[in-house]
PDB file of C-alpha atoms in Angstrom:
ATOM      1  CA  MET Z  13       0.189  -0.013  -0.279  1.00 46.00           C
ATOM      2  CA  ALA Z  14       2.810   2.439   0.611  1.00 46.00           C
ATOM      3  CA  MET Z  15       4.234   1.737  -2.540  1.00 47.00           C
ATOM      4  CA  PHE Z  16       1.011   2.471  -4.412  1.00 45.00           C
ATOM      5  CA  ILE Z  17       1.166   5.896  -2.670  1.00 47.00           C
ATOM      6  CA  LYS Z  18       4.603   6.758  -3.227  1.00 50.00           C
ATOM      7  CA  ASN Z  19       4.057   6.044  -7.130  1.00 52.00           C
ATOM      8  CA  ARG Z  20       0.908   7.768  -7.606  1.00 50.00           C
ATOM      9  CA  PRO Z  21       2.392  11.602  -7.805  1.00 56.00           C
ATOM     10  CA  LYS Z  22       4.433   9.673 -10.531  1.00 56.00           C
ATOM     11  CA  ASN Z  23       1.600   8.246 -12.495  1.00 62.00           C
ATOM     12  CA  LYS Z  24      -0.139  11.587 -12.288  1.00 58.00           C
ATOM     13  CA  GLN Z  25       2.621  13.530 -13.341  1.00 59.00           C
ATOM     14  CA  ASP Z  26       3.077  11.155 -16.622  1.00 60.00           C
ATOM     15  CA  ASP Z  27      -0.616  11.691 -17.322  1.00 57.00           C
ATOM     16  CA  THR Z  28       0.060  15.624 -17.387  1.00 58.00           C
ATOM     17  CA  ILE Z  29       2.656  14.879 -19.777  1.00 55.00           C
ATOM     18  CA  ARG Z  30       0.883  12.753 -22.240  1.00 57.00           C
ATOM     19  CA  LEU Z  31      -1.754  15.215 -22.029  1.00 52.00           C
ATOM     20  CA  GLY Z  32       0.301  18.172 -22.916  1.00 50.00           C
ATOM     21  CA  ARG Z  33       2.011  16.225 -25.593  1.00 54.00           C
ATOM     22  CA  PHE Z  34      -1.310  15.345 -27.172  1.00 49.00           C
ATOM     23  CA  TRP Z  35      -2.332  19.009 -27.099  1.00 50.00           C
ATOM     24  CA  MET Z  36       0.897  19.968 -28.461  1.00 52.00           C
ATOM     25  CA  VAL Z  37       0.598  17.457 -31.563  1.00 52.00           C
ATOM     26  CA  THR Z  38      -3.510  18.542 -31.900  1.00 52.00           C
ATOM     27  CA  LEU Z  39      -2.248  22.290 -32.184  1.00 51.00           C
ATOM     28  CA  PHE Z  40       0.501  21.431 -34.566  1.00 46.00           C
ATOM     29  CA  THR Z  41      -1.831  19.329 -37.031  1.00 48.00           C
ATOM     30  CA  CYS Z  42      -4.710  21.992 -36.864  1.00 45.00           C
ATOM     31  CA  THR Z  43      -2.096  24.655 -37.336  1.00 45.00           C
ATOM     32  CA  LEU Z  44      -0.431  22.705 -40.441  1.00 43.00           C
ATOM     33  CA  VAL Z  45      -4.146  21.804 -41.875  1.00 46.00           C
ATOM     34  CA  PHE Z  46      -5.102  25.536 -41.690  1.00 46.00           C
ATOM     35  CA  SER Z  47      -2.060  26.887 -42.940  1.00 48.00           C
ATOM     36  CA  MET Z  48      -2.130  24.602 -46.414  1.00 48.00           C
ATOM     37  CA  LEU Z  49      -6.243  25.197 -46.586  1.00 54.00           C
ATOM     38  CA  TYR Z  50      -5.222  29.010 -46.400  1.00 56.00           C
ATOM     39  CA  SER Z  51      -2.525  28.669 -49.079  1.00 63.00           C
ATOM     40  CA  LEU Z  52      -4.403  26.289 -51.190  1.00 76.00           C
ATOM     41  CA  PRO Z  53      -3.779  27.705 -54.770  1.00 81.00           C
ATOM     42  CA  ALA Z  54      -6.866  29.305 -56.363  1.00 82.00           C
ATOM     43  CA  ARG Z  55      -6.024  27.785 -60.024  1.00 85.00           C
ATOM     44  CA  TRP Z  56      -5.926  24.441 -58.314  1.00 81.00           C
ATOM     45  CA  VAL Z  57      -9.340  24.660 -56.663  1.00 79.00           C
ATOM     46  CA  ILE Z  58     -11.003  26.510 -59.729  1.00 82.00           C
ATOM     47  CA  SER Z  59      -9.653  23.361 -61.941  1.00 84.00           C
ATOM     48  CA  GLN Z  60     -11.544  20.744 -59.771  1.00 80.00           C
ATOM     49  CA  PRO Z  61     -14.488  19.204 -61.192  1.00 83.00           C
ATOM     50  CA  MET Z  62     -17.101  19.967 -58.404  1.00 77.00           C
ATOM     51  CA  VAL Z  63     -16.303  23.623 -58.813  1.00 77.00           C
ATOM     52  CA  GLN Z  64     -16.186  23.611 -62.756  1.00 78.00           C
ATOM     53  CA  LYS Z  65     -19.874  22.294 -62.369  1.00 77.00           C
ATOM     54  CA  GLN Z  66     -20.843  25.414 -60.426  1.00 70.00           C
ATOM     55  CA  ILE Z  67     -19.170  28.038 -63.152  1.00 76.00           C
ATOM     56  CA  PRO Z  68     -21.911  29.037 -65.832  1.00 73.00           C
ATOM     57  CA  GLN Z  69     -21.176  27.543 -69.186  1.00 76.00           C
ATOM     58  CA  GLN Z  70     -20.768  30.741 -70.657  1.00 77.00           C
ATOM     59  CA  TRP Z  71     -18.056  32.253 -68.420  1.00 81.00           C
ATOM     60  CA  LEU Z  72     -14.418  32.061 -69.313  1.00 86.00           C
ATOM     61  CA  ILE Z  73     -11.679  32.243 -66.384  1.00 87.00           C
ATOM     62  CA  GLU Z  74      -7.866  33.071 -67.029  1.00 88.00           C
ATOM     63  CA  ALA Z  75      -5.007  34.176 -65.433  1.00 86.00           C
ATOM     64  CA  VAL Z  76      -6.003  32.771 -61.871  1.00 89.00           C
ATOM     65  CA  GLU Z  77      -3.564  34.292 -59.154  1.00 90.00           C
ATOM     66  CA  GLY Z  78      -3.659  34.018 -55.425  1.00 88.00           C
ATOM     67  CA  SER Z  79      -4.819  31.821 -53.055  1.00 85.00           C
ATOM     68  CA  VAL Z  80      -8.471  30.251 -52.425  1.00 83.00           C
ATOM     69  CA  TRP Z  81      -8.942  33.287 -49.517  1.00 85.00           C
ATOM     70  CA  ASN Z  82      -7.615  36.179 -51.435  1.00 89.00           C
ATOM     71  CA  GLY Z  83      -7.072  36.201 -55.097  1.00 90.00           C
ATOM     72  CA  GLU Z  84      -7.514  37.932 -58.740  1.00 93.00           C
ATOM     73  CA  MET Z  85      -8.885  36.291 -62.112  1.00 92.00           C
ATOM     74  CA  ALA Z  86      -9.363  37.687 -65.667  1.00 92.00           C
ATOM     75  CA  LEU Z  87     -13.348  37.294 -66.539  1.00 89.00           C
ATOM     76  CA  SER Z  88     -14.759  37.248 -70.056  1.00 89.00           C
ATOM     77  CA  THR Z  89     -18.063  35.398 -71.175  1.00 84.00           C
ATOM     78  CA  HIS Z  90     -19.493  34.177 -74.373  1.00 79.00           C
ATOM     79  CA  ILE Z  91     -22.270  36.182 -76.115  1.00 73.00           C
ATOM     80  CA  THR Z  92     -25.307  33.845 -76.400  1.00 62.00           C
ATOM     81  CA  ASP Z  93     -26.699  34.915 -80.049  1.00 61.00           C
ATOM     82  CA  LYS Z  94     -23.419  35.568 -81.444  1.00 60.00           C
ATOM     83  CA  SER Z  95     -21.128  32.555 -82.286  1.00 62.00           C
ATOM     84  CA  GLY Z  96     -17.422  32.975 -81.267  1.00 67.00           C
ATOM     85  CA  ALA Z  97     -18.144  36.479 -79.792  1.00 76.00           C
ATOM     86  CA  ILE Z  98     -16.691  36.833 -76.364  1.00 85.00           C
ATOM     87  CA  LEU Z  99     -17.109  40.084 -74.118  1.00 85.00           C
ATOM     88  CA  ASN Z 100     -13.735  40.833 -71.733  1.00 88.00           C
ATOM     89  CA  LEU Z 101     -15.167  41.534 -68.276  1.00 88.00           C
ATOM     90  CA  GLY Z 102     -11.802  42.489 -66.932  1.00 91.00           C
ATOM     91  CA  LEU Z 103     -10.730  41.687 -63.329  1.00 93.00           C
ATOM     92  CA  LEU Z 104     -12.212  40.166 -60.272  1.00 92.00           C
ATOM     93  CA  ASN Z 105     -10.137  40.393 -56.895  1.00 93.00           C
ATOM     94  CA  TRP Z 106     -11.860  38.352 -53.965  1.00 90.00           C
ATOM     95  CA  GLY Z 107     -11.500  38.215 -50.598  1.00 90.00           C
ATOM     96  CA  LEU Z 108     -13.185  35.307 -49.031  1.00 86.00           C
ATOM     97  CA  ASP Z 109     -15.191  35.629 -45.580  1.00 86.00           C
ATOM     98  CA  TRP Z 110     -15.021  32.363 -43.349  1.00 80.00           C
ATOM     99  CA  LEU Z 111     -17.842  33.011 -41.176  1.00 83.00           C
ATOM    100  CA  PRO Z 112     -20.562  32.247 -43.645  1.00 83.00           C
ATOM    101  CA  LEU Z 113     -18.755  28.645 -44.069  1.00 78.00           C
ATOM    102  CA  PHE Z 114     -20.497  27.745 -40.768  1.00 80.00           C
ATOM    103  CA  LYS Z 115     -23.781  27.875 -42.556  1.00 83.00           C
ATOM    104  CA  ALA Z 116     -22.787  26.229 -45.827  1.00 82.00           C
ATOM    105  CA  ASN Z 117     -22.307  29.477 -47.660  1.00 85.00           C
ATOM    106  CA  ILE Z 118     -19.710  30.835 -49.929  1.00 85.00           C
ATOM    107  CA  GLY Z 119     -19.534  34.713 -49.133  1.00 90.00           C
ATOM    108  CA  SER Z 120     -16.592  36.768 -50.362  1.00 91.00           C
ATOM    109  CA  GLN Z 121     -16.016  40.796 -50.732  1.00 94.00           C
ATOM    110  CA  GLN Z 122     -15.474  41.658 -54.662  1.00 93.00           C
ATOM    111  CA  LYS Z 123     -13.915  44.122 -56.243  1.00 94.00           C
ATOM    112  CA  TRP Z 124     -14.712  43.988 -60.369  1.00 93.00           C
ATOM    113  CA  ILE Z 125     -12.024  46.030 -62.438  1.00 93.00           C
ATOM    114  CA  LEU Z 126     -13.273  46.543 -65.889  1.00 90.00           C
ATOM    115  CA  THR Z 127     -10.712  49.234 -66.808  1.00 85.00           C
ATOM    116  CA  GLU Z 128      -8.765  51.751 -64.747  1.00 81.00           C
ATOM    117  CA  GLY Z 129     -11.362  54.453 -63.729  1.00 82.00           C
ATOM    118  CA  SER Z 130     -14.054  51.769 -63.836  1.00 92.00           C
ATOM    119  CA  GLN Z 131     -14.363  49.874 -60.701  1.00 94.00           C
ATOM    120  CA  VAL Z 132     -17.268  48.375 -58.717  1.00 95.00           C
ATOM    121  CA  ASP Z 133     -17.297  46.704 -55.270  1.00 95.00           C
ATOM    122  CA  PHE Z 134     -19.803  44.214 -53.845  1.00 95.00           C
ATOM    123  CA  TYR Z 135     -20.084  41.699 -51.392  1.00 94.00           C
ATOM    124  CA  ILE Z 136     -21.423  38.027 -52.998  1.00 92.00           C
ATOM    125  CA  GLU Z 137     -22.805  35.047 -51.111  1.00 93.00           C
ATOM    126  CA  LYS Z 138     -24.391  31.817 -52.475  1.00 89.00           C
ATOM    127  CA  GLU Z 139     -25.678  28.705 -50.693  1.00 88.00           C
ATOM    128  CA  ILE Z 140     -22.826  25.923 -51.194  1.00 80.00           C
ATOM    129  CA  LEU Z 141     -25.076  22.827 -50.922  1.00 80.00           C
ATOM    130  CA  SER Z 142     -28.107  23.720 -53.529  1.00 80.00           C
ATOM    131  CA  ALA Z 143     -26.973  24.282 -57.306  1.00 76.00           C
ATOM    132  CA  GLU Z 144     -30.243  26.139 -57.450  1.00 83.00           C
ATOM    133  CA  ALA Z 145     -30.080  28.457 -55.191  1.00 88.00           C
ATOM    134  CA  PRO Z 146     -29.808  32.403 -56.229  1.00 91.00           C
ATOM    135  CA  LEU Z 147     -26.647  33.998 -56.285  1.00 90.00           C
ATOM    136  CA  PHE Z 148     -26.429  37.221 -54.267  1.00 94.00           C
ATOM    137  CA  LEU Z 149     -24.862  40.348 -54.904  1.00 94.00           C
ATOM    138  CA  SER Z 150     -25.111  43.294 -52.258  1.00 95.00           C
ATOM    139  CA  ASN Z 151     -24.159  46.713 -51.429  1.00 94.00           C
ATOM    140  CA  VAL Z 152     -22.949  47.242 -54.586  1.00 95.00           C
ATOM    141  CA  ARG Z 153     -21.123  50.463 -54.954  1.00 95.00           C
ATOM    142  CA  GLY Z 154     -18.893  51.980 -57.615  1.00 95.00           C
ATOM    143  CA  ASN Z 155     -18.191  53.874 -61.041  1.00 95.00           C
ATOM    144  CA  ILE Z 156     -17.903  52.970 -64.552  1.00 94.00           C
ATOM    145  CA  ASP Z 157     -17.081  55.102 -67.329  1.00 94.00           C
ATOM    146  CA  ILE Z 158     -19.648  54.813 -69.838  1.00 93.00           C
ATOM    147  CA  ALA Z 159     -17.106  54.884 -73.111  1.00 93.00           C
ATOM    148  CA  GLN Z 160     -14.751  52.291 -71.588  1.00 91.00           C
ATOM    149  CA  LEU Z 161     -17.917  50.069 -71.236  1.00 90.00           C
ATOM    150  CA  ILE Z 162     -19.286  50.679 -74.674  1.00 90.00           C
ATOM    151  CA  GLN Z 163     -15.506  49.920 -76.281  1.00 88.00           C
ATOM    152  CA  HIS Z 164     -15.699  46.904 -74.425  1.00 87.00           C
ATOM    153  CA  LEU Z 165     -19.371  45.839 -75.910  1.00 85.00           C
ATOM    154  CA  SER Z 166     -18.610  46.859 -79.265  1.00 85.00           C
ATOM    155  CA  VAL Z 167     -15.288  45.020 -79.501  1.00 83.00           C
ATOM    156  CA  ALA Z 168     -17.556  41.966 -78.463  1.00 80.00           C
ATOM    157  CA  GLY Z 169     -19.723  42.698 -81.417  1.00 79.00           C
ATOM    158  CA  LEU Z 170     -22.770  44.106 -79.734  1.00 77.00           C
ATOM    159  CA  GLN Z 171     -24.310  46.854 -81.274  1.00 76.00           C
ATOM    160  CA  THR Z 172     -23.762  50.267 -79.279  1.00 81.00           C
ATOM    161  CA  LEU Z 173     -24.304  53.923 -78.954  1.00 82.00           C
ATOM    162  CA  ALA Z 174     -21.611  56.755 -78.849  1.00 88.00           C
ATOM    163  CA  ALA Z 175     -21.645  57.822 -75.399  1.00 91.00           C
ATOM    164  CA  THR Z 176     -19.540  59.699 -72.537  1.00 94.00           C
ATOM    165  CA  GLY Z 177     -20.408  59.789 -68.768  1.00 95.00           C
ATOM    166  CA  GLN Z 178     -20.227  58.129 -65.584  1.00 95.00           C
ATOM    167  CA  MET Z 179     -22.198  55.380 -64.205  1.00 95.00           C
ATOM    168  CA  VAL Z 180     -22.336  55.940 -60.196  1.00 96.00           C
ATOM    169  CA  VAL Z 181     -23.481  52.940 -58.604  1.00 94.00           C
ATOM    170  CA  SER Z 182     -24.476  54.009 -54.851  1.00 86.00           C
ATOM    171  CA  ASP Z 183     -26.293  50.841 -53.323  1.00 86.00           C
ATOM    172  CA  ILE Z 184     -27.768  48.036 -55.179  1.00 95.00           C
ATOM    173  CA  ASP Z 185     -28.460  44.523 -54.020  1.00 96.00           C
ATOM    174  CA  VAL Z 186     -29.484  41.504 -56.910  1.00 95.00           C
ATOM    175  CA  ALA Z 187     -30.107  38.098 -56.950  1.00 95.00           C
ATOM    176  CA  LEU Z 188     -28.927  36.144 -59.933  1.00 92.00           C
ATOM    177  CA  ASP Z 189     -29.906  33.017 -61.590  1.00 89.00           C
ATOM    178  CA  PRO Z 190     -27.090  30.835 -60.761  1.00 83.00           C
ATOM    179  CA  LEU Z 191     -26.997  29.025 -64.306  1.00 78.00           C
ATOM    180  CA  THR Z 192     -28.060  32.363 -66.522  1.00 81.00           C
ATOM    181  CA  LEU Z 193     -26.742  34.996 -64.351  1.00 83.00           C
ATOM    182  CA  TRP Z 194     -30.073  36.728 -65.295  1.00 91.00           C
ATOM    183  CA  PRO Z 195     -31.613  39.063 -62.223  1.00 94.00           C
ATOM    184  CA  GLN Z 196     -34.544  37.456 -60.116  1.00 94.00           C
ATOM    185  CA  GLU Z 197     -34.834  40.197 -57.917  1.00 95.00           C
ATOM    186  CA  VAL Z 198     -33.058  43.586 -58.254  1.00 96.00           C
ATOM    187  CA  SER Z 199     -33.223  47.059 -55.816  1.00 95.00           C
ATOM    188  CA  GLY Z 200     -31.464  50.238 -54.876  1.00 94.00           C
ATOM    189  CA  GLN Z 201     -30.420  52.883 -57.675  1.00 94.00           C
ATOM    190  CA  PHE Z 202     -27.956  54.296 -59.728  1.00 95.00           C
ATOM    191  CA  GLU Z 203     -27.028  57.267 -61.371  1.00 96.00           C
ATOM    192  CA  LEU Z 204     -25.558  58.789 -65.285  1.00 95.00           C
ATOM    193  CA  ARG Z 205     -23.625  61.477 -64.858  1.00 95.00           C
ATOM    194  CA  SER Z 206     -22.680  64.024 -67.467  1.00 95.00           C
ATOM    195  CA  LEU Z 207     -24.334  61.663 -69.965  1.00 93.00           C
ATOM    196  CA  SER Z 208     -23.572  62.990 -73.359  1.00 92.00           C
ATOM    197  CA  SER Z 209     -25.087  61.031 -76.645  1.00 88.00           C
ATOM    198  CA  PHE Z 210     -25.815  62.248 -80.115  1.00 82.00           C
ATOM    199  CA  GLY Z 211     -26.494  65.934 -78.935  1.00 82.00           C
ATOM    200  CA  ILE Z 212     -28.116  64.994 -75.901  1.00 85.00           C
ATOM    201  CA  ASN Z 213     -26.855  66.541 -72.390  1.00 89.00           C
ATOM    202  CA  ILE Z 214     -28.222  65.499 -69.582  1.00 92.00           C
ATOM    203  CA  ALA Z 215     -26.351  66.371 -66.162  1.00 94.00           C
ATOM    204  CA  LYS Z 216     -27.634  63.642 -63.919  1.00 95.00           C
ATOM    205  CA  LEU Z 217     -30.150  60.854 -64.920  1.00 96.00           C
ATOM    206  CA  THR Z 218     -31.385  58.845 -61.905  1.00 96.00           C
ATOM    207  CA  VAL Z 219     -32.210  55.325 -62.850  1.00 96.00           C
ATOM    208  CA  VAL Z 220     -34.056  52.993 -60.496  1.00 96.00           C
ATOM    209  CA  PRO Z 221     -34.136  48.998 -61.365  1.00 96.00           C
ATOM    210  CA  SER Z 222     -36.643  46.288 -60.846  1.00 96.00           C
ATOM    211  CA  MET Z 223     -37.793  43.074 -62.048  1.00 95.00           C
ATOM    212  CA  VAL Z 224     -41.413  42.475 -63.146  1.00 92.00           C
ATOM    213  CA  ALA Z 225     -42.052  38.425 -64.563  1.00 88.00           C
ATOM    214  CA  GLN Z 226     -38.381  38.090 -65.606  1.00 90.00           C
ATOM    215  CA  THR Z 227     -38.225  41.490 -67.286  1.00 95.00           C
ATOM    216  CA  LEU Z 228     -35.563  43.990 -66.160  1.00 96.00           C
ATOM    217  CA  LEU Z 229     -37.083  47.418 -65.856  1.00 96.00           C
ATOM    218  CA  LEU Z 230     -35.092  50.745 -65.756  1.00 96.00           C
ATOM    219  CA  SER Z 231     -37.101  53.725 -64.345  1.00 97.00           C
ATOM    220  CA  LEU Z 232     -35.596  56.906 -65.488  1.00 96.00           C
ATOM    221  CA  SER Z 233     -35.872  60.346 -64.239  1.00 97.00           C
ATOM    222  CA  ALA Z 234     -34.055  63.853 -64.798  1.00 96.00           C
ATOM    223  CA  GLN Z 235     -34.851  67.431 -64.090  1.00 95.00           C
ATOM    224  CA  GLU Z 236     -32.899  70.550 -64.718  1.00 91.00           C
ATOM    225  CA  ASN Z 237     -33.259  74.333 -66.352  1.00 87.00           C
ATOM    226  CA  GLY Z 238     -37.223  74.048 -66.402  1.00 93.00           C
ATOM    227  CA  TRP Z 239     -37.582  70.744 -68.040  1.00 96.00           C
ATOM    228  CA  LYS Z 240     -38.398  67.324 -66.577  1.00 97.00           C
ATOM    229  CA  LEU Z 241     -37.432  63.949 -68.357  1.00 96.00           C
ATOM    230  CA  THR Z 242     -39.246  60.466 -67.380  1.00 97.00           C
ATOM    231  CA  GLY Z 243     -39.119  57.388 -69.111  1.00 96.00           C
ATOM    232  CA  ARG Z 244     -38.767  53.063 -68.700  1.00 96.00           C
ATOM    233  CA  VAL Z 245     -36.457  50.720 -70.447  1.00 95.00           C
ATOM    234  CA  SER Z 246     -37.403  46.949 -70.730  1.00 96.00           C
ATOM    235  CA  ILE Z 247     -34.710  44.621 -71.128  1.00 94.00           C
ATOM    236  CA  LYS Z 248     -35.633  40.874 -71.476  1.00 92.00           C
ATOM    237  CA  GLU Z 249     -33.605  38.170 -71.267  1.00 88.00           C
ATOM    238  CA  ASN Z 250     -34.105  37.219 -75.341  1.00 86.00           C
ATOM    239  CA  HIS Z 251     -32.106  40.331 -75.838  1.00 82.00           C
ATOM    240  CA  THR Z 252     -34.776  42.286 -76.463  1.00 90.00           C
ATOM    241  CA  TYR Z 253     -35.516  46.076 -75.422  1.00 92.00           C
ATOM    242  CA  ASP Z 254     -38.203  48.592 -75.100  1.00 95.00           C
ATOM    243  CA  ILE Z 255     -37.596  52.113 -74.638  1.00 94.00           C
ATOM    244  CA  THR Z 256     -40.218  54.823 -73.471  1.00 96.00           C
ATOM    245  CA  LEU Z 257     -39.017  58.315 -72.918  1.00 95.00           C
ATOM    246  CA  SER Z 258     -41.088  61.569 -72.431  1.00 96.00           C
ATOM    247  CA  VAL Z 259     -39.961  65.182 -71.809  1.00 96.00           C
ATOM    248  CA  LYS Z 260     -42.327  68.287 -70.486  1.00 96.00           C
ATOM    249  CA  ALA Z 261     -40.981  71.654 -70.236  1.00 96.00           C
ATOM    250  CA  ASP Z 262     -42.511  74.520 -68.162  1.00 95.00           C
ATOM    251  CA  SER Z 263     -42.402  76.645 -71.777  1.00 94.00           C
ATOM    252  CA  ALA Z 264     -41.857  76.137 -75.137  1.00 94.00           C
ATOM    253  CA  GLN Z 265     -38.601  78.289 -74.486  1.00 94.00           C
ATOM    254  CA  LYS Z 266     -37.466  75.798 -71.805  1.00 94.00           C
ATOM    255  CA  MET Z 267     -37.806  72.690 -74.125  1.00 94.00           C
ATOM    256  CA  PRO Z 268     -34.108  71.159 -74.677  1.00 92.00           C
ATOM    257  CA  ASP Z 269     -32.353  71.238 -77.986  1.00 90.00           C
ATOM    258  CA  TRP Z 270     -32.531  67.334 -78.002  1.00 89.00           C
ATOM    259  CA  SER Z 271     -36.265  67.297 -77.778  1.00 90.00           C
ATOM    260  CA  GLN Z 272     -36.476  68.136 -81.628  1.00 89.00           C
ATOM    261  CA  LEU Z 273     -34.990  64.233 -82.021  1.00 87.00           C
ATOM    262  CA  MET Z 274     -38.197  62.955 -80.002  1.00 91.00           C
ATOM    263  CA  VAL Z 275     -41.655  63.321 -81.371  1.00 94.00           C
ATOM    264  CA  GLN Z 276     -43.435  66.712 -80.748  1.00 94.00           C
ATOM    265  CA  LYS Z 277     -46.594  66.372 -79.085  1.00 94.00           C
ATOM    266  CA  THR Z 278     -47.253  70.085 -77.856  1.00 95.00           C
ATOM    267  CA  PRO Z 279     -45.042  73.273 -77.577  1.00 94.00           C
ATOM    268  CA  THR Z 280     -43.990  71.855 -74.294  1.00 95.00           C
ATOM    269  CA  SER Z 281     -43.961  68.219 -74.583  1.00 96.00           C
ATOM    270  CA  ALA Z 282     -42.279  65.367 -76.670  1.00 96.00           C
ATOM    271  CA  THR Z 283     -41.932  61.343 -76.476  1.00 96.00           C
ATOM    272  CA  PHE Z 284     -39.726  58.683 -77.809  1.00 93.00           C
ATOM    273  CA  ILE Z 285     -40.591  55.368 -78.204  1.00 94.00           C
ATOM    274  CA  ASN Z 286     -37.899  52.692 -79.791  1.00 92.00           C
ATOM    275  CA  GLN Z 287     -37.652  48.987 -79.634  1.00 91.00           C
ATOM    276  CA  GLY Z 288     -34.743  46.624 -80.592  1.00 86.00           C
ATOM    277  CA  LYS Z 289     -32.326  44.019 -79.770  1.00 82.00           C
ATOM    278  CA  TRP Z 290     -29.281  44.201 -77.726  1.00 73.00           C
TER     279      TRP Z 290
END
């Protein structure tokens, strides 16, 4: 009995040492695994078949740099109704957020750079376990040079109009179809500032987007120097659009010069209606 009592502290000390070693090995293993995951090359992750299935077929991803947590890629897309036509979308930077992963979601802060001077920041989130779940873009903010955007569209073979100005996005939320990337829901607004096209000059045009029966509606409004412009643009997924514009002035002298390009209803009002494909 005396011998058992004498050896007991030693056994307890051995248990403490073993426990300490266990936690050291566990900590080392966790650190190693986290380090490997943190530095996992984004290029390798994107090349995996499971990830490839989640990427819409019309997307082209090139020049992938960085890790899965922080990186950059060059984006472009095929134009659906134009064989061989590719639209260059510029660069996309991302910083993956680890908190949504606990809810089986992917969340990431994004920075889209079309060209120098054209940049949009937004947060993107999607459920990992559901291929049909929408892609959410929230708190979309930034500036896009309209002339630079039109140049990209023109190079891809799309019909464009010559225009200059700035598109200023303040706070927009969008839910996109994960396969077609067509909007399902949209809220917020943006502005076209210093807009100039074919002799039409508008200091600030406010645009409020919404969705009605899978059609993207853009409500337009502008007001200055005694006249007011209102309008609506409807854009459909089948690449068709409808434009309806109306301008009214306090007097005939206040009617803007570019109203002569529209159909004159009265000396103080004019309208413009157009349909086409984009």
